[in-house]
Short mmCIF file of C-alpha atoms and ligand atoms in Angstrom, two decimals:
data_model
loop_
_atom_site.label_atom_id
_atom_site.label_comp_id
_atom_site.label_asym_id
_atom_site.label_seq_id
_atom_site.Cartn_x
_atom_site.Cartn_y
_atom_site.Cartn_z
CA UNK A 24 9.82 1.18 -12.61
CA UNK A 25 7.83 -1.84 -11.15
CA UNK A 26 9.96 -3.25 -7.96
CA UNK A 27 12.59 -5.92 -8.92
CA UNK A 28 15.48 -7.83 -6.65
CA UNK A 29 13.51 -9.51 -4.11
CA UNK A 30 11.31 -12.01 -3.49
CA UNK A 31 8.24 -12.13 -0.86
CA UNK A 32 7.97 -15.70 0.46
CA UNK A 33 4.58 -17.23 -0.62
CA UNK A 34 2.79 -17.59 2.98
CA UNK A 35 2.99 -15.34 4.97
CA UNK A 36 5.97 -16.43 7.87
CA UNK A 37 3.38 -14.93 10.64
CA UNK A 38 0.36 -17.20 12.07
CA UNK A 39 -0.55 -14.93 15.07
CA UNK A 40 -3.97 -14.01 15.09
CA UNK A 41 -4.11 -10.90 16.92
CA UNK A 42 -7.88 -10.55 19.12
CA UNK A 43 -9.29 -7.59 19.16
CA UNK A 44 -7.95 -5.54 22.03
CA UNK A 45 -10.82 -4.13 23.99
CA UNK A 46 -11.19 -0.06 23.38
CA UNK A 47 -8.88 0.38 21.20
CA UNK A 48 -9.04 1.04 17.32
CA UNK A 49 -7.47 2.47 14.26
CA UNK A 50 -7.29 5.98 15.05
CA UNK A 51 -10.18 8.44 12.92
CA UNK A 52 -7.41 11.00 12.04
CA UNK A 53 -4.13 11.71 12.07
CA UNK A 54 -1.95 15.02 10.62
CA UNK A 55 0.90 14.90 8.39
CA UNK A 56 1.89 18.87 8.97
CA UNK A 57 -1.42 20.58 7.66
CA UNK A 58 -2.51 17.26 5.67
CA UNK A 59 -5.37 15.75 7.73
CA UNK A 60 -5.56 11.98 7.12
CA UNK A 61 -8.98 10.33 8.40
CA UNK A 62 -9.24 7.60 8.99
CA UNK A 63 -5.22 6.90 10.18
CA UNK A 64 -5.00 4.35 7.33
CA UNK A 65 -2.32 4.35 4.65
CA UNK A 66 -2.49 1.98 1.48
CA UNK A 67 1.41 0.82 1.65
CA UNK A 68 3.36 1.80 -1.61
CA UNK A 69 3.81 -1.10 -4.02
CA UNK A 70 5.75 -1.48 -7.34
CA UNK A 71 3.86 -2.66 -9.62
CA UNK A 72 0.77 -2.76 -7.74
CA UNK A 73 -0.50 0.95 -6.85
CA UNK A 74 -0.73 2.83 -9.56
CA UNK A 75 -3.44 5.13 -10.65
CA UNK A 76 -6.25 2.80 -11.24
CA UNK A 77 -5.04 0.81 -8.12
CA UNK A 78 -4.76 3.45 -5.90
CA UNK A 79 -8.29 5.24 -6.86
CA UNK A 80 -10.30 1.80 -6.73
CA UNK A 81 -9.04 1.12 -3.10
CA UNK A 82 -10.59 4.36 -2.14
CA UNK A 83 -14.19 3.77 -3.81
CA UNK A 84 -13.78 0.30 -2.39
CA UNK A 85 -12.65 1.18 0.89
CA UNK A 86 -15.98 3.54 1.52
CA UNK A 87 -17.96 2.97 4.23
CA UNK A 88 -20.91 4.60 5.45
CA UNK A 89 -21.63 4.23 9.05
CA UNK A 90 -25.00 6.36 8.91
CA UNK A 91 -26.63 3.40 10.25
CA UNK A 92 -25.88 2.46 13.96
CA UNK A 93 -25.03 -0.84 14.95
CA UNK A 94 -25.78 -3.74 17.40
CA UNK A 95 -23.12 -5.32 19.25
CA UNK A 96 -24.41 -7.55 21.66
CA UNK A 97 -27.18 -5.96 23.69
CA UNK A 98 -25.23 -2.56 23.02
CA UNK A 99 -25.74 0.41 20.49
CA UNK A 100 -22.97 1.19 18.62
CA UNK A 101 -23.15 4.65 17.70
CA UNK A 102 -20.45 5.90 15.09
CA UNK A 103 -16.49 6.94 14.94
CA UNK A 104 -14.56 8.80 16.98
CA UNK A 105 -14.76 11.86 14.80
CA UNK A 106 -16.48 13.09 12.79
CA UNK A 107 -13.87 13.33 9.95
CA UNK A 108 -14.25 9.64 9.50
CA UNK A 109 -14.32 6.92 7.95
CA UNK A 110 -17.80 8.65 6.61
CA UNK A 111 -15.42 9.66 3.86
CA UNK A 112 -13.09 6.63 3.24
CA UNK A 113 -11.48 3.43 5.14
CA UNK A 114 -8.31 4.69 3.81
CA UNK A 115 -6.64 8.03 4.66
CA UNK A 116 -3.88 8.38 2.24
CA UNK A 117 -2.40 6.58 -1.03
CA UNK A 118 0.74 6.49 -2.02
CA UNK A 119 2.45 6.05 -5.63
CA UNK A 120 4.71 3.00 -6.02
CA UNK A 121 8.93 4.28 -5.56
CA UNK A 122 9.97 6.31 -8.25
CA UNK A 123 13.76 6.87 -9.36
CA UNK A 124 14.25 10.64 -8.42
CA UNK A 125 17.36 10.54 -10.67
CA UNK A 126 14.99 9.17 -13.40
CA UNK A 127 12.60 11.68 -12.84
CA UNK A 128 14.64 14.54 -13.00
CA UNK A 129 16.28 13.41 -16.46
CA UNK A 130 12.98 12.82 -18.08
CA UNK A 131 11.50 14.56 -20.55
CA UNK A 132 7.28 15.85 -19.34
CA UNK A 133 5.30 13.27 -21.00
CA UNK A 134 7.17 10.53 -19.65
CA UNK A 135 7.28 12.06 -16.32
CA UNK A 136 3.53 12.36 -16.22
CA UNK A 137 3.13 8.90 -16.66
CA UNK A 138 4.97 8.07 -13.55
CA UNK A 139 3.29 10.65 -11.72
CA UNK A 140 -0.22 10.80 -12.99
CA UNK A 141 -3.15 10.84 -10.69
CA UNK A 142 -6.49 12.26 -10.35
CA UNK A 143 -8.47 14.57 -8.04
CA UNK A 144 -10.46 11.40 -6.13
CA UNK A 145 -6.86 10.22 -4.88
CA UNK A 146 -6.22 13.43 -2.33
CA UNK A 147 -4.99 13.24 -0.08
CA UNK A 148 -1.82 11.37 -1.72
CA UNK A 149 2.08 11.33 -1.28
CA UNK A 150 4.68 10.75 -3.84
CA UNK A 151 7.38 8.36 -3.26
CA UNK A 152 11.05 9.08 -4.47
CA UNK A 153 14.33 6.66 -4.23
CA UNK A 154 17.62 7.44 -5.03
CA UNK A 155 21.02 8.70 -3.21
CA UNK A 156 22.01 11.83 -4.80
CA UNK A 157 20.54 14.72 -2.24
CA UNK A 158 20.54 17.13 -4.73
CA UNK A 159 18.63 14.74 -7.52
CA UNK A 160 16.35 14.02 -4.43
CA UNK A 161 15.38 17.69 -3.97
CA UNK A 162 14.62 18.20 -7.57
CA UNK A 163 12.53 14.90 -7.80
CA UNK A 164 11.04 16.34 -4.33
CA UNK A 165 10.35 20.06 -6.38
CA UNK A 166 8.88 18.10 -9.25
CA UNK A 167 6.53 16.26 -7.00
CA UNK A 168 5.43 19.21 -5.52
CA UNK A 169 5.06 21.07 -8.27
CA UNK A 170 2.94 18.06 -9.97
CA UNK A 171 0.77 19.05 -7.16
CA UNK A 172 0.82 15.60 -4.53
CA UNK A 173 0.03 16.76 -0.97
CA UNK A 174 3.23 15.09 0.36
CA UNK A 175 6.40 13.37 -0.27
CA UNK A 176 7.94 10.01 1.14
CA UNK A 177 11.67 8.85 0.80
CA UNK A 178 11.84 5.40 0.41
CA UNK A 179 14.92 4.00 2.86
CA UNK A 180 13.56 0.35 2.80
CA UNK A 181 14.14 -1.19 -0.41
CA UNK A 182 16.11 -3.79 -0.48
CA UNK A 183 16.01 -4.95 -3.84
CA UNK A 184 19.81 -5.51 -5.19
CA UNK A 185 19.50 -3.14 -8.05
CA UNK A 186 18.62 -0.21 -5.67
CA UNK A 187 20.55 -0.83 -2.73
CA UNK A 188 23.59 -1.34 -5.70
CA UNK A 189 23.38 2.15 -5.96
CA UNK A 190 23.41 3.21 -2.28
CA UNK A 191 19.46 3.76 -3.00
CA UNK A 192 16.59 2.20 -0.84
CA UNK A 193 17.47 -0.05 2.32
CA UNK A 194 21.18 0.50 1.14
CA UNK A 195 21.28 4.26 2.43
CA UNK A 196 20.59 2.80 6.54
CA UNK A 197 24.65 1.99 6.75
CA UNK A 198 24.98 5.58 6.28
CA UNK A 199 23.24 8.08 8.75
CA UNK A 200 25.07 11.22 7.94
CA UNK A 201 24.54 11.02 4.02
CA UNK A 202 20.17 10.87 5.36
CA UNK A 203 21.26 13.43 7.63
CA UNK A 204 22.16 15.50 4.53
CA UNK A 205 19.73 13.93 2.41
CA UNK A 206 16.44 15.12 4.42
CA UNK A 207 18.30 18.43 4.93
CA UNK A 208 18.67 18.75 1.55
CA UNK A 209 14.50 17.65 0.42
CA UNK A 210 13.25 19.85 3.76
CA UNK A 211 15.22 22.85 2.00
CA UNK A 212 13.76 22.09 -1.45
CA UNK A 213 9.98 21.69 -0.69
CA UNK A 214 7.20 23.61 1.23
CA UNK A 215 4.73 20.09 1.49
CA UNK A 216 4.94 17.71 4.00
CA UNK A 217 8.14 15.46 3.71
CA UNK A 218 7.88 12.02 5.12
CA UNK A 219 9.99 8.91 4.84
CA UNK A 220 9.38 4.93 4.83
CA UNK A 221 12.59 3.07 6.38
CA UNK A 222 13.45 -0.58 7.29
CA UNK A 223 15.26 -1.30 11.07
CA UNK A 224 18.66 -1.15 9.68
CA UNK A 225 20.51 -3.24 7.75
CA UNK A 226 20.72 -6.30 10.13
CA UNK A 227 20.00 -7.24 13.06
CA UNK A 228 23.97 -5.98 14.07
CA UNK A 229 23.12 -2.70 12.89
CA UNK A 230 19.32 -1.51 13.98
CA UNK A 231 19.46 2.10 13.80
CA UNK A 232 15.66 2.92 13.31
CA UNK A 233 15.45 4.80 16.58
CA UNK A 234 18.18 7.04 15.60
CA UNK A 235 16.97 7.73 12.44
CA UNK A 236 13.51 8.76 13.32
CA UNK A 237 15.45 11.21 15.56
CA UNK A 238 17.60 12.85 13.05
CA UNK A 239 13.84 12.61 11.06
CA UNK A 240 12.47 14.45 13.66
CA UNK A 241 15.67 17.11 14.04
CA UNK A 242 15.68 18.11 10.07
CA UNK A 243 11.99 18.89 10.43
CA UNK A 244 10.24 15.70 8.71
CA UNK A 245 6.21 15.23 9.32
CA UNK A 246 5.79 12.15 9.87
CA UNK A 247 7.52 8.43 9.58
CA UNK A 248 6.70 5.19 8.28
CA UNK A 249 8.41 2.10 9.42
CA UNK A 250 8.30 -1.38 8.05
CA UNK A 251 9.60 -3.40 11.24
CA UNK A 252 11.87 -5.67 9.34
CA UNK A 253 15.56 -5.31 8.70
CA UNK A 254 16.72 -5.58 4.86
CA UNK A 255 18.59 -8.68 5.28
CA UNK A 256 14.69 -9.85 6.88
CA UNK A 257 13.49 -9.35 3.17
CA UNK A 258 10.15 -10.61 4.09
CA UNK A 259 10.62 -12.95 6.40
CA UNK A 260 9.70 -13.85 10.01
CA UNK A 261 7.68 -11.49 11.64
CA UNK A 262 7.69 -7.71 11.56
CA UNK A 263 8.66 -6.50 14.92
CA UNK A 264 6.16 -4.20 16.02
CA UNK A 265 8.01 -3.73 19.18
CA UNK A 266 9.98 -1.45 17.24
CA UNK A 267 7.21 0.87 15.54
CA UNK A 268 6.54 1.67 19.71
CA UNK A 269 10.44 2.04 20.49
CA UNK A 270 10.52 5.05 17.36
CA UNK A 271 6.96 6.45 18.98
CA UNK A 272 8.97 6.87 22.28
CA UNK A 273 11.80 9.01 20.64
CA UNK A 274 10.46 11.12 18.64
CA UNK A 275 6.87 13.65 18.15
CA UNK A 276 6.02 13.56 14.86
CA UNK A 277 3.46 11.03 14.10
CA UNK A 278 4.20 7.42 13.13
CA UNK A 279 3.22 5.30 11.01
CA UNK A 280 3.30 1.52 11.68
CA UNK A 281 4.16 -0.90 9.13
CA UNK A 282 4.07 -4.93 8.27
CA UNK A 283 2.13 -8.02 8.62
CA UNK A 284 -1.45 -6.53 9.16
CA UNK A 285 -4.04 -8.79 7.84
CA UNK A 286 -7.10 -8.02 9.38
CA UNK A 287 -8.58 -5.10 11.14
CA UNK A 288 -8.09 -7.18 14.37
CA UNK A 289 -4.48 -6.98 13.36
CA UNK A 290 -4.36 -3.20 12.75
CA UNK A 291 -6.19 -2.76 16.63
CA UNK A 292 -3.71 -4.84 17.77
CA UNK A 293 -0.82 -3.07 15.91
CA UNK A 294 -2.57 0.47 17.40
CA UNK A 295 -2.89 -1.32 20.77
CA UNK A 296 1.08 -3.00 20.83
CA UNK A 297 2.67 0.24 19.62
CA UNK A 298 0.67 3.26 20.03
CA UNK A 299 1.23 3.98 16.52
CA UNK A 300 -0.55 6.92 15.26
CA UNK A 301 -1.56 5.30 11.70
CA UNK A 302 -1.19 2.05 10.00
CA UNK A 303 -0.52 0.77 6.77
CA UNK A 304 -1.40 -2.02 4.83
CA UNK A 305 0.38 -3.56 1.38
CA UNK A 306 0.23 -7.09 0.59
CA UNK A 307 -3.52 -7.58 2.21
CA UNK A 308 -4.80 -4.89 0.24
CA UNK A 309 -3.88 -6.47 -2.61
CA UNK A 310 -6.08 -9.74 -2.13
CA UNK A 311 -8.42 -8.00 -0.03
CA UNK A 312 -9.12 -4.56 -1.30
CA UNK A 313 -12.07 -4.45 1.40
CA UNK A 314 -9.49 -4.18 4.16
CA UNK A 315 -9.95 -0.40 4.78
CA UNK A 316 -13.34 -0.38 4.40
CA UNK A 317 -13.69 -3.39 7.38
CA UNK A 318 -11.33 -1.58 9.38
CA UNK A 319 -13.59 1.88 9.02
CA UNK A 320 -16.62 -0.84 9.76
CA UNK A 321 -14.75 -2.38 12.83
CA UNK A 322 -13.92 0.85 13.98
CA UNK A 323 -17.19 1.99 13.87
CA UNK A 324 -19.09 -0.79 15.03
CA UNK A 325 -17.12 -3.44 16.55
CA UNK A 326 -17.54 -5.79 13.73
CA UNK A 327 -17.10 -6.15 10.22
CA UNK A 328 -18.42 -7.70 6.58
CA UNK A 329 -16.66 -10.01 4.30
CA UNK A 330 -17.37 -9.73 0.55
CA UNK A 331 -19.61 -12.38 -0.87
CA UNK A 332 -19.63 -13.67 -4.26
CA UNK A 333 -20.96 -11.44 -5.69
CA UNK A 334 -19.70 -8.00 -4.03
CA UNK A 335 -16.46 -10.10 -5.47
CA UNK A 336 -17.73 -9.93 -8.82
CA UNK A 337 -19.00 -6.55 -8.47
CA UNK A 338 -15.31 -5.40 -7.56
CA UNK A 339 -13.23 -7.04 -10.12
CA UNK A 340 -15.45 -5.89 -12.74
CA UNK A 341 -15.46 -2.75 -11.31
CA UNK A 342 -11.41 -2.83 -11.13
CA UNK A 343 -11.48 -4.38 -14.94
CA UNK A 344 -13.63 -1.14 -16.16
CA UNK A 345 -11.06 1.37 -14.83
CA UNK A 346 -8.37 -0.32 -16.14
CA UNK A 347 -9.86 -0.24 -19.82
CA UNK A 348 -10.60 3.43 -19.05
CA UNK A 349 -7.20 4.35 -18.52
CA UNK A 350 -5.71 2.30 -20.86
CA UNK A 351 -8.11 4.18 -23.69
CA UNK A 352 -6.92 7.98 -22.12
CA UNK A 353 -3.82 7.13 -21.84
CA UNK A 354 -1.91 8.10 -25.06
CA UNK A 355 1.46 7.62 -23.86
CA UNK A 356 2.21 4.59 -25.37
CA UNK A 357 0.84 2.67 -28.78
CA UNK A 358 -2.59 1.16 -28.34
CA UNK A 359 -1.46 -2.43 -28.54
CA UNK A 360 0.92 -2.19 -25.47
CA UNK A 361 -1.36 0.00 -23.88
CA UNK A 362 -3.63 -3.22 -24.02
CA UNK A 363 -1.41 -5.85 -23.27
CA UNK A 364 -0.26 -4.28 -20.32
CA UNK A 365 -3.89 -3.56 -19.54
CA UNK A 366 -4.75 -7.74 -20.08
CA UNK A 367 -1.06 -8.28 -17.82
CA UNK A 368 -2.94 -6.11 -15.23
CA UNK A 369 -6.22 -7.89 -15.34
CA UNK A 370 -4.49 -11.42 -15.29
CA UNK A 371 -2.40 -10.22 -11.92
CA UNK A 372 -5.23 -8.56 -9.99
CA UNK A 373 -7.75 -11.97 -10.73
CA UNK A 374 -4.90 -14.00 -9.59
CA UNK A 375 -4.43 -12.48 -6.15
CA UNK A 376 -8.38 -11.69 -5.81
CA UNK A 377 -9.08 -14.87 -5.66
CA UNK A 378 -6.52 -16.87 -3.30
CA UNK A 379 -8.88 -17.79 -0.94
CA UNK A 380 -12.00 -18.37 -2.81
CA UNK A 381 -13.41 -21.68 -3.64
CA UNK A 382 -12.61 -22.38 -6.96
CA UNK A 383 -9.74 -19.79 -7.59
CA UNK A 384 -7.24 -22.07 -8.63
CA UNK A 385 -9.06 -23.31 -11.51
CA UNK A 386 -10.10 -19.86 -12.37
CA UNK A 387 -6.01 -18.75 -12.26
CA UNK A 388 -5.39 -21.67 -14.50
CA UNK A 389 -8.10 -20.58 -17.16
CA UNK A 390 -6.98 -17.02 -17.30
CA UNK A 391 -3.19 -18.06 -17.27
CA UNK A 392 -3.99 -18.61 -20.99
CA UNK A 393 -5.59 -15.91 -21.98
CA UNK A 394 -4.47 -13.60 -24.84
CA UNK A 395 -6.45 -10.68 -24.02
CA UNK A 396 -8.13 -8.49 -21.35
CA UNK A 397 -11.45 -9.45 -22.71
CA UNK A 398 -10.51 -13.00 -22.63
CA UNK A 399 -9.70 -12.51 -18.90
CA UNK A 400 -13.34 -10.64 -18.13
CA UNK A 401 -15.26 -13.31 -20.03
CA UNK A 402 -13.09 -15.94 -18.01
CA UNK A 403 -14.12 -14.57 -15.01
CA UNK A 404 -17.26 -13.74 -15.96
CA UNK A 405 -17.94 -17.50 -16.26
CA UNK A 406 -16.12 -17.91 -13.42
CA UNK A 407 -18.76 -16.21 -11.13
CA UNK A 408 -21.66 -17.10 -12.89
CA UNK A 409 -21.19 -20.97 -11.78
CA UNK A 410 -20.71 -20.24 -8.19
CA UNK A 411 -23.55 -20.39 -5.98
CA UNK A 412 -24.06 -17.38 -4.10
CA UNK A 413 -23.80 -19.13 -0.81
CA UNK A 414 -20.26 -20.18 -1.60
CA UNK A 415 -19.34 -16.85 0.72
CA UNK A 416 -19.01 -19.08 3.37
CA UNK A 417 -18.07 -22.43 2.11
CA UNK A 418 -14.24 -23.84 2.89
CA UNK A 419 -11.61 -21.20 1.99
CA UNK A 420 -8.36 -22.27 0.01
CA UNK A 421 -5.57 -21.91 1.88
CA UNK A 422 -3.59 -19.01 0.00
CA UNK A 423 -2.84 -16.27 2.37
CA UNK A 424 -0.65 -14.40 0.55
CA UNK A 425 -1.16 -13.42 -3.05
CA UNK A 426 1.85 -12.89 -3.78
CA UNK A 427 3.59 -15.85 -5.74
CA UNK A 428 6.96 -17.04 -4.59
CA UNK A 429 8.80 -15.90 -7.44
CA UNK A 430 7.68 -12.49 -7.46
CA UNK A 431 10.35 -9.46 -7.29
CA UNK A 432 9.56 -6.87 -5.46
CA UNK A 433 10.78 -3.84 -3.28
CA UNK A 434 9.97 -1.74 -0.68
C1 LIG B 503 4.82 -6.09 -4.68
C2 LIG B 503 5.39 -5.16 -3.64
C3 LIG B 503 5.98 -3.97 -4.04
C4 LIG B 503 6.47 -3.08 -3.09
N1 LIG B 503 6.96 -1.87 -3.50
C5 LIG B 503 7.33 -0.93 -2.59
C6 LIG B 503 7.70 0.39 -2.97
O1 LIG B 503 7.71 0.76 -4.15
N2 LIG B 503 8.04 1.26 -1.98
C7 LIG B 503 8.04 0.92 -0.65
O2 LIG B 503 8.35 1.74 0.21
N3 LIG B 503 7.67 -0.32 -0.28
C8 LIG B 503 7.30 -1.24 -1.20
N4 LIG B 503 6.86 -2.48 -0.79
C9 LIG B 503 6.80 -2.78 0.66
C10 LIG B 503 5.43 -2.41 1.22
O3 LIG B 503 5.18 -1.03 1.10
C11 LIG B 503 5.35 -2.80 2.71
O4 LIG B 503 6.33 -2.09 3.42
C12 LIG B 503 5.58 -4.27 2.94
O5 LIG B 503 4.87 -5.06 2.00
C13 LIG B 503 5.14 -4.67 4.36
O6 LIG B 503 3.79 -4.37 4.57
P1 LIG B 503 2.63 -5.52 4.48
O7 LIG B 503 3.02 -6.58 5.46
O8 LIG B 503 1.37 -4.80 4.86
O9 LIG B 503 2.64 -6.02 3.08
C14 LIG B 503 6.41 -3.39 -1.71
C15 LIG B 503 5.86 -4.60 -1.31
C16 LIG B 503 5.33 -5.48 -2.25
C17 LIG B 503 4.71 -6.76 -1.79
#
């Protein structure tokens, strides 16, 4: 069900550095109904991208003990705000990649556990659903439940053609009464928290985000996520973060602020420009898996690490070895796809970890080639070996995004 119909621009569209804004910081917790999320960080759902093995090496990379105190100038920086912290991860909750709820509900167990499979190291962790049917919705929302995530999300921001063709995704925001229904419908089905990821509007003609989070609100949702870009946007310009503060003044519930967060000076600055009570984070994490883990450092003590050459090499081997793991327990498919999607995986993730490294593009060139995901490892493997370990610091290619222009994706 990987995301297809739309295509994220190369480079990013936004140069704005954000600074640091003094005394503020990614908040340590945040509650979705009972569901405690510390720290307030979200890893953004991504077709394609966070799946199991995705999802679970994010939170052993995002880990960061702040045990130790830090120096920031002449000051002593103790720790975080709480103490549910970012002692126990950088990110606060995963989410699974959009998942047809009218797929779901037709499917037969062992297919369904595919789409739905994740382990006890990924709590807390929400389930995505799309689809328009509020009925099919409430039994892909009983199914999740049952499958035992801690939440669920309705996805009301793709805007990929194929969804939106069926009313699905970004395609339900011309209708308010038929979400009205829709979360009526879910809220009646399921006992955990319901939550739900939504665009502006359609266009800039029709931004209805306010008045959605309030019906949100009214039908007795937990929380709301919004990426603050319209559908006909795609994935360009700037988000508009102005909005994720306009849906914090209407309604309670927490919120969850969405788009264009780079850096942990960007995710302050998000906190700081919108009084958001989370933040999430997509295409960075996918080049930068350390993200979380230098916003729980930031947060903690006003500054933050970047991987060196060889925490790099550390990490993509590490993300290589759990993706041969689960390709040898999973038994849903026949080995030899089970592998070549496994060496498809390897090829993507080496491709976006290393925009930005000196070097990369050879390395992406080399591994283009390769036939296998031990061809891949042994590529990069040599890849790492050559570089000298003070190459950290040397000149950085300029590849912001990792995402390559013709990529289709939804959200
Ligand atoms: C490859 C890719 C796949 C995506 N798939 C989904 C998805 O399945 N569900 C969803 O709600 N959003 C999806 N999105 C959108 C992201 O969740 C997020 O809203 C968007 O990328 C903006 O956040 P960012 O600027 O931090 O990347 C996807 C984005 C990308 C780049």
């Amino acid at each position: 069900m990987a995301g297809k119909g739309f295509t994220v621009k190369k480079n990013w569209d936004n140069p704005i550095e954000h600074a640091m804004p003094e005394g503020v910081c990614v908040p340590a917790e945040m509650r979705i109904g009972p569901v405690l999320v510390a720290p307030a960080t979200v890893l953004a759902p991504m077709a394609g991208v966070t799946d199991t093995v995705f999802r679970r090496f994010i939170r052993h990379a995002s880990v960061f003990s702040c045990d130790q105190r830090a120096e920031v100038g002449d000051q002593e920086i103790a720790a975080v705000e709480a103490d549910v912290s970012n002692r126990q991860s950088g990110c606060g909750l995963l989410m699974t990649e959009f998942t047809s709820a009218d797929g779901l509900s037709r499917m037969r167990e062992t297919k369904r556990r595919r789409y739905l499979t994740f382990y006890d190291d990924e709590h807390p962790i929400a389930a995505q659903l799309f689809g328009s049917n509020a009925e099919t919705l409430a039994e892909a929302a009983r199914i999740v439940q049952d499958t035992g995530f801690d939440t669920v999300d309705l996805n009301l921001g793709c805007p990929a053609k194929r969804v939106v063709g069926c009313n699905g995704g970004s395609g339900l925001l011309r209708d308010l009464p038929k979400i009205a229904d829709i979360f009526r419908t879910i809220r009646k089905a399921v006992t955990i928290p319901f939550t739900v990821k939504f665009r502006l509007g359609w266009n800039d003609a029709q931004i209805v985000c306010v008045e959605l989070a309030r019906i949100a609100e009214a039908e007795g949702l937990n929380a709301l996520a919004l990426h603050a870009r319209t559908r006909e946007q795609g994935y360009s310009g700037q988000a508009r973060w102005e909005w994720i503060a306009a849906i914090k003044g209407a309604v309670n519930i927490p919120v969850i602020g969405n788009g264009d967060i780079r850096t942990p000076e960007d995710a302050a600055a998000m906190v700081a420009q919108t009084g958001c009570d989370a933040v999430m984070i997509g295409r960075a994490a996918a080049g930068n898996p350390w993200i979380f883990r230098q916003i729980a450092q930031y947060t903690a003590t006003g500054r933050y690490d970047q991987p060196t050459f060889s925490d790099r090499h550390h990490m993509i081997r590490a993300y290589f070895e759990m993706l041969l793991a689960e390709a040898a327990a999973t038994k849903e498919l026949p080995r030899d796809a089970r592998m070549g999607e496994t060496a498809g995986k390897m090829k993507q993730f080496a491709t976006w970890f290393t925009h930005g490294v000196p070097g990369g593009a050879k390395l992406r060139k080399a591994i283009y080639t390769a036939k296998s995901g031990v061809e891949v490892l042994e590529q990069v493997n040599a890849f790492f070996a050559q570089q000298p370990s003070t190459e950290a610091s040397a000149e950085q290619e300029a590849a912001p995004s990792p995402f390559p222009e013709t990529e289709l994706v939804c959200d």
